[in-house]
Amino acid sequence: AAETTTWDYVPTGRDDICGFTLPPPVVNNRTHTKLRYIQYTDGTFTTPALANPALGILGPVLRGVVGEFLVVTFLNRTAQPLSMHPHGVRYDKASEGAYYRPTPGRGAAVAPGAKFTYVWQLDADSGPRADEPSSKGWLYHSHVLADSEANLGLIGAIIVTDPKRARPDGT
C-alpha cells in the first residue's frame, strides 16, 4: 500500500554517520510529510509485514527468480493518484504503472482508496548474466508524477535471482 507518514530525518537528533553537530534549523525542523510503500501480510491490508529498518523510507524489497512472475496488489491509501512502475522486468500495458497521454494503462494512476494488481514477468533479461553476481537489482517507483513521488519516498527495489544460483528460498 502507499500511505502518508511523518518522516523524521534525524531520529536521534544528531548526525550519527559523520558525527557533526547539526544546525538548529535542521534539528528543530526534522520531520516532514512523506509517502511510503508499506508491505502487508495479506490482501486485507490490516497487518503490516515486519519492515527492515535498514531500508529507511524505501519500500519493501520485492524478490523473485528468473522464470517467475511478481504479482503485486497495490492499495492507494493516500489522497492522490499513484502507481507502481517497475524497471528491468516485462509487463503488459495495464501493469506498466506509468501515466502518460493519450492512453495510459489501467494501473497508470490508481485512484485514492482504490486497488490494482500488477503482474510483472521476470524473464531472462531481468536476471543477471552469467558474468554477473547471482542476483540483479532494479527499482520500482510511482510514475504518475514520477520525480515528485520519488522525492516523497515512493521508491523500492526489485531483486531478480538466477535460478541456477539461487538458494532453496529463492535468494
Tab-separated table of C-alpha atoms in Angstrom:
chain	number	residue	atom	x	y	z
A	1	ALA	CA	0.000	0.000	0.000
A	2	ALA	CA	1.014	3.611	-0.425
A	3	GLU	CA	0.458	5.539	2.777
A	4	THR	CA	1.087	9.018	4.116
A	5	THR	CA	3.541	9.197	7.013
A	6	THR	CA	5.534	11.693	9.002
A	7	TRP	CA	9.233	11.047	8.398
A	8	ASP	CA	11.899	12.086	10.879
A	9	TYR	CA	15.150	12.809	9.027
A	10	VAL	CA	17.157	12.966	12.241
A	11	PRO	CA	15.538	10.493	14.661
A	12	THR	CA	18.367	10.682	17.205
A	13	GLY	CA	18.670	14.465	16.931
A	14	ARG	CA	22.294	14.207	15.816
A	15	ASP	CA	24.401	13.175	12.822
A	16	ASP	CA	25.154	9.543	13.661
A	17	ILE	CA	27.112	8.902	10.457
A	18	CYS	CA	29.670	11.721	10.399
A	19	GLY	CA	29.446	12.892	13.998
A	20	PHE	CA	28.911	16.514	13.012
A	21	THR	CA	26.759	18.864	15.041
A	22	LEU	CA	23.614	19.648	13.089
A	23	PRO	CA	22.484	23.258	12.781
A	24	PRO	CA	19.432	24.271	14.849
A	25	PRO	CA	17.164	24.748	11.783
A	26	VAL	CA	17.689	21.069	10.888
A	27	VAL	CA	17.261	19.756	14.432
A	28	ASN	CA	14.194	21.940	15.031
A	29	ASN	CA	12.513	21.102	11.699
A	30	ARG	CA	13.405	17.457	11.150
A	31	THR	CA	10.002	15.917	10.319
A	32	HIS	CA	8.167	16.146	7.006
A	33	THR	CA	5.128	14.514	5.431
A	34	LYS	CA	6.168	11.736	3.068
A	35	LEU	CA	4.531	8.867	1.170
A	36	ARG	CA	5.733	5.288	1.590
A	37	TYR	CA	5.147	1.849	0.149
A	38	ILE	CA	4.210	-0.474	3.030
A	39	GLN	CA	4.077	-4.279	2.699
A	40	TYR	CA	1.190	-6.183	4.300
A	41	THR	CA	0.926	-9.855	5.199
A	42	ASP	CA	-2.156	-10.449	3.025
A	43	GLY	CA	-4.787	-8.860	0.797
A	44	THR	CA	-6.800	-7.472	3.695
A	45	PHE	CA	-4.123	-4.798	4.269
A	46	THR	CA	-4.628	-4.977	8.037
A	47	THR	CA	-1.326	-6.419	9.324
A	48	PRO	CA	1.898	-4.781	8.128
A	49	ALA	CA	4.784	-7.137	7.394
A	50	LEU	CA	7.858	-6.696	9.550
A	51	ALA	CA	9.816	-3.884	7.904
A	52	ASN	CA	13.591	-3.910	7.625
A	53	PRO	CA	14.708	-0.744	9.473
A	54	ALA	CA	17.883	-0.610	7.355
A	55	LEU	CA	15.733	0.320	4.348
A	56	GLY	CA	14.760	3.641	5.915
A	57	ILE	CA	11.963	5.190	3.884
A	58	LEU	CA	12.436	2.804	0.921
A	59	GLY	CA	9.593	0.459	0.099
A	60	PRO	CA	9.795	-3.286	0.637
A	61	VAL	CA	12.296	-5.299	-1.385
A	62	LEU	CA	10.419	-7.398	-3.951
A	63	ARG	CA	12.247	-10.630	-4.786
A	64	GLY	CA	11.846	-13.245	-7.475
A	65	VAL	CA	13.664	-15.799	-9.604
A	66	VAL	CA	14.048	-15.679	-13.391
A	67	GLY	CA	11.076	-17.507	-14.912
A	68	GLU	CA	8.608	-16.381	-12.227
A	69	PHE	CA	6.018	-13.633	-12.142
A	70	LEU	CA	5.736	-10.985	-9.442
A	71	VAL	CA	2.082	-10.283	-8.670
A	72	VAL	CA	1.663	-7.170	-6.530
A	73	THR	CA	-1.704	-5.974	-5.269
A	74	PHE	CA	-1.399	-2.252	-4.615
A	75	LEU	CA	-3.767	-0.241	-2.385
A	76	ASN	CA	-3.560	3.535	-2.573
A	77	ARG	CA	-4.223	4.928	0.907
A	78	THR	CA	-3.160	8.484	0.025
A	79	ALA	CA	-5.121	11.475	-1.272
A	80	GLN	CA	-3.587	11.477	-4.763
A	81	PRO	CA	-3.427	9.056	-7.719
A	82	LEU	CA	-0.298	6.868	-7.564
A	83	SER	CA	1.167	3.785	-9.217
A	84	MET	CA	3.947	1.208	-9.156
A	85	HIS	CA	6.218	1.271	-12.208
A	86	PRO	CA	8.978	-1.387	-12.370
A	87	HIS	CA	12.305	-1.235	-14.154
A	88	GLY	CA	14.026	-4.267	-15.651
A	89	VAL	CA	11.013	-6.609	-15.820
A	90	ARG	CA	8.418	-7.357	-18.508
A	91	TYR	CA	4.797	-6.252	-18.283
A	92	ASP	CA	1.753	-5.524	-20.399
A	93	LYS	CA	0.331	-2.005	-20.746
A	94	ALA	CA	-2.099	-2.457	-17.826
A	95	SER	CA	0.789	-3.355	-15.471
A	96	GLU	CA	3.246	-0.722	-16.723
A	97	GLY	CA	2.310	1.702	-13.937
A	98	ALA	CA	3.420	4.782	-15.917
A	99	TYR	CA	0.985	7.619	-16.527
A	100	TYR	CA	1.193	9.346	-19.919
A	101	ARG	CA	-1.242	10.598	-22.539
A	102	PRO	CA	-3.120	9.819	-24.679
A	103	THR	CA	-3.785	6.257	-23.497
A	104	PRO	CA	-2.369	5.276	-20.108
A	105	GLY	CA	-2.759	1.673	-18.942
A	106	ARG	CA	-5.220	0.663	-16.214
A	107	GLY	CA	-2.527	0.650	-13.499
A	108	ALA	CA	-1.063	4.016	-14.533
A	109	ALA	CA	-2.877	6.139	-11.919
A	110	VAL	CA	-4.575	4.211	-9.113
A	111	ALA	CA	-7.150	6.494	-7.503
A	112	PRO	CA	-7.162	7.226	-3.754
A	113	GLY	CA	-8.760	4.287	-1.939
A	114	ALA	CA	-8.530	2.009	-4.994
A	115	LYS	CA	-6.607	-1.229	-5.586
A	116	PHE	CA	-4.827	-2.552	-8.650
A	117	THR	CA	-2.948	-5.831	-9.203
A	118	TYR	CA	0.257	-5.547	-11.216
A	119	VAL	CA	1.749	-8.612	-12.933
A	120	TRP	CA	5.431	-8.439	-13.847
A	121	GLN	CA	7.374	-11.192	-15.624
A	122	LEU	CA	10.928	-11.945	-14.550
A	123	ASP	CA	12.364	-13.074	-17.870
A	124	ALA	CA	15.982	-13.890	-18.741
A	125	ASP	CA	16.743	-10.218	-19.450
A	126	SER	CA	15.509	-9.313	-15.949
A	127	GLY	CA	18.056	-11.541	-14.277
A	128	PRO	CA	21.820	-11.498	-14.080
A	129	ARG	CA	24.045	-12.545	-16.947
A	130	ALA	CA	26.439	-15.441	-16.404
A	131	ASP	CA	29.304	-12.990	-15.792
A	132	GLU	CA	27.380	-11.055	-13.109
A	133	PRO	CA	26.656	-11.931	-9.461
A	134	SER	CA	23.760	-14.316	-8.770
A	135	SER	CA	21.150	-11.548	-8.427
A	136	LYS	CA	20.404	-8.299	-10.198
A	137	GLY	CA	18.802	-5.206	-8.701
A	138	TRP	CA	16.166	-2.980	-10.276
A	139	LEU	CA	13.835	-0.372	-8.866
A	140	TYR	CA	10.140	0.418	-8.765
A	141	HIS	CA	8.515	3.765	-8.114
A	142	SER	CA	5.299	5.695	-8.600
A	143	HIS	CA	5.087	7.164	-12.088
A	144	VAL	CA	2.070	9.479	-12.133
A	145	LEU	CA	4.259	12.490	-11.291
A	146	ALA	CA	7.427	10.414	-11.097
A	147	ASP	CA	10.079	12.851	-9.849
A	148	SER	CA	7.980	14.393	-7.088
A	149	GLU	CA	6.649	10.984	-5.983
A	150	ALA	CA	10.162	9.519	-5.745
A	151	ASN	CA	11.187	12.579	-3.697
A	152	LEU	CA	8.182	11.961	-1.440
A	153	GLY	CA	9.501	8.429	-0.745
A	154	LEU	CA	7.691	6.167	-3.211
A	155	ILE	CA	10.597	4.034	-4.390
A	156	GLY	CA	11.795	0.499	-3.680
A	157	ALA	CA	13.966	-2.337	-5.012
A	158	ILE	CA	13.322	-5.451	-7.076
A	159	ILE	CA	15.903	-8.259	-6.800
A	160	VAL	CA	15.894	-10.923	-9.528
A	161	THR	CA	17.950	-14.085	-8.921
A	162	ASP	CA	19.294	-16.637	-11.394
A	163	PRO	CA	17.504	-19.928	-10.565
A	164	LYS	CA	20.693	-21.954	-11.160
A	165	ARG	CA	22.488	-19.955	-8.481
A	166	ALA	CA	19.588	-19.448	-6.059
A	167	ARG	CA	19.308	-20.873	-2.573
A	168	PRO	CA	16.271	-23.076	-1.811
A	169	ASP	CA	14.368	-19.979	-0.588
A	170	GLY	CA	14.993	-18.190	-3.921
A	171	THR	CA	17.564	-15.707	-2.593
